[in-house]
XYZ file of C-alpha atoms in Angstrom:
174
model
C 14.938 26.686 -22.629
C 15.143 28.022 -26.218
C 11.408 29.236 -26.031
C 12.201 31.050 -23.072
C 15.072 32.965 -24.636
C 12.934 33.966 -27.482
C 10.158 35.047 -24.915
C 12.406 37.337 -23.050
C 13.805 38.802 -26.432
C 10.171 39.627 -27.589
C 9.526 41.312 -24.456
C 12.763 43.575 -24.968
C 11.599 44.007 -28.676
C 14.646 42.230 -29.953
C 12.596 39.656 -31.479
C 9.076 39.949 -33.452
C 8.161 36.516 -32.752
C 8.893 33.327 -31.167
C 9.571 30.314 -33.835
C 10.082 27.637 -31.130
C 6.418 28.009 -30.028
C 5.235 26.689 -33.651
C 7.649 23.360 -33.096
C 6.366 20.308 -32.162
C 7.865 19.115 -28.743
C 9.503 15.569 -29.122
C 7.280 12.588 -27.519
C 9.057 10.968 -24.487
C 9.091 7.284 -24.795
C 6.790 5.576 -22.540
C 8.752 4.135 -19.620
C 7.792 1.744 -16.964
C 4.821 2.948 -14.965
C 5.628 3.601 -11.205
C 2.895 1.161 -10.416
C 3.915 -2.509 -10.765
C 2.265 -5.884 -9.454
C 4.104 -8.757 -7.953
C 3.553 -12.109 -9.640
C 2.391 -14.963 -7.417
C 6.009 -16.196 -7.150
C 7.290 -12.766 -6.074
C 4.580 -12.657 -3.386
C 5.647 -15.932 -2.196
C 9.160 -14.926 -2.175
C 8.422 -11.778 -0.330
C 6.406 -13.765 2.270
C 9.220 -16.229 2.925
C 11.529 -13.287 3.222
C 9.955 -11.784 6.122
C 11.577 -12.386 9.701
C 10.488 -15.249 11.729
C 9.010 -13.357 14.550
C 5.546 -12.354 15.753
C 5.892 -8.978 13.691
C 7.382 -10.811 10.814
C 4.325 -13.251 10.711
C 2.049 -9.976 10.645
C 3.848 -8.525 8.084
C 3.509 -11.687 6.081
C -0.141 -11.462 6.572
C -0.181 -7.900 5.590
C 1.870 -8.596 2.130
C -0.561 -11.248 1.447
C -3.557 -9.259 2.213
C -2.263 -6.388 0.078
C -1.406 -8.534 -2.637
C -4.599 -10.265 -2.970
C -6.829 -7.399 -2.273
C -5.289 -4.349 -3.706
C -5.883 -2.261 -0.239
C -3.483 0.432 -0.010
C -1.004 0.646 3.074
C -3.026 3.076 5.075
C -6.143 1.150 4.445
C -4.758 -2.024 5.420
C -2.895 -0.393 8.637
C -6.510 0.940 9.657
C -8.335 -2.290 9.327
C -10.208 -3.462 12.589
C -11.562 -7.058 12.985
C -15.306 -5.670 12.693
C -14.198 -4.739 9.128
C -13.453 -8.540 8.195
C -16.724 -10.005 7.335
C -16.186 -13.532 7.596
C -19.736 -14.811 6.154
C -19.800 -12.531 3.428
C -16.149 -13.226 2.556
C -15.196 -9.762 2.341
C -13.215 -6.932 3.713
C -14.885 -3.581 4.297
C -12.587 -0.839 3.548
C -13.698 2.047 5.834
C -10.880 3.945 7.241
C -7.073 4.745 6.434
C -4.363 5.545 8.568
C -1.432 8.040 7.956
C 0.683 10.207 10.070
C -0.902 8.558 13.452
C -4.226 9.368 12.408
C -7.333 7.429 11.377
C -9.470 9.056 8.739
C -11.962 8.282 6.267
C -10.449 6.426 3.056
C -8.909 8.841 0.393
C -11.979 9.316 -1.570
C -15.718 8.494 -0.726
C -15.597 5.784 -3.799
C -12.791 4.313 -1.534
C -15.145 2.755 0.886
C -15.830 -0.422 -0.336
C -16.100 -3.942 0.105
C -13.309 -6.140 -1.140
C -13.658 -9.787 -1.839
C -11.660 -12.076 0.542
C -10.022 -15.361 -0.896
C -9.862 -18.415 1.024
C -6.287 -18.027 1.414
C -6.415 -14.573 3.000
C -9.457 -15.415 5.277
C -7.256 -18.412 6.525
C -4.467 -16.275 7.226
C -6.439 -13.835 8.889
C -8.238 -16.280 10.940
C -4.649 -17.716 12.124
C -3.711 -14.192 12.942
C -6.650 -13.624 15.068
C -6.185 -17.253 16.779
C -2.736 -16.076 17.841
C -3.628 -12.462 18.582
C -4.356 -11.174 22.439
C -6.300 -8.328 20.492
C -9.404 -9.616 19.381
C -11.943 -7.005 20.210
C -14.027 -5.935 17.287
C -12.364 -2.423 17.358
C -8.854 -3.854 17.623
C -6.482 -3.399 14.534
C -6.202 -6.473 12.857
C -2.645 -5.740 11.861
C -1.475 -4.718 15.309
C 1.798 -4.335 17.243
C 1.953 -8.001 18.770
C 3.193 -6.325 22.214
C 1.021 -3.111 22.487
C -2.354 -3.930 20.226
C -1.808 -0.557 18.666
C -1.858 0.106 14.864
C 1.298 -0.750 13.029
C 3.339 2.297 12.117
C 2.940 2.574 8.250
C 6.414 3.997 7.710
C 8.169 1.269 9.829
C 5.782 -1.429 7.636
C 7.509 0.135 4.563
C 11.155 -0.028 5.899
C 10.275 -3.755 6.927
C 8.858 -4.239 3.381
C 11.913 -3.198 1.774
C 14.035 -5.313 3.723
C 12.267 -8.264 2.700
C 12.016 -7.313 -0.710
C 15.634 -6.932 -1.108
C 16.085 -10.290 0.994
C 13.646 -12.034 -1.547
C 15.577 -10.495 -4.469
C 12.629 -8.639 -5.999
C 13.145 -5.415 -8.047
C 12.502 -1.897 -6.335
C 9.053 -1.711 -6.106
C 6.794 0.345 -3.750
C 4.505 -1.110 -1.189
C 1.537 0.585 -2.557
């Protein structure tokens, strides 16, 4: 603010220089980054806090997959069964979904194959066995009643509910 005052004074001819321009700005202390990872115990608590419904079980599989693969919300929601490579033990990230549209991933380097742990593979296999939507083009995490993609915003709302129920700090899904 003071620098702006002196700049204005210079423009009006009231001041010949801006002494604030040579002053060093104080460094702000580094705070916690907005990006925080859940511990194993916190992931387990989050999974236990999901509702005991078909959609809740899908949400639990989403949270586990997100935590163990690092996939973004839009990437997870866009996954199709053809993206799950059971033999290689990988999940292939080929698309992202937001605002009701499926597009390419965020960047070209976002197209990738992510290792799939045995636990994630087992959970996805159970999800596949329970699902009525098993075609290779069907979403992995779909609405259990319609087979359509999970709404990312509704997923975030359910995540916040489960997070709060689990007693976790206010973290973002991403």
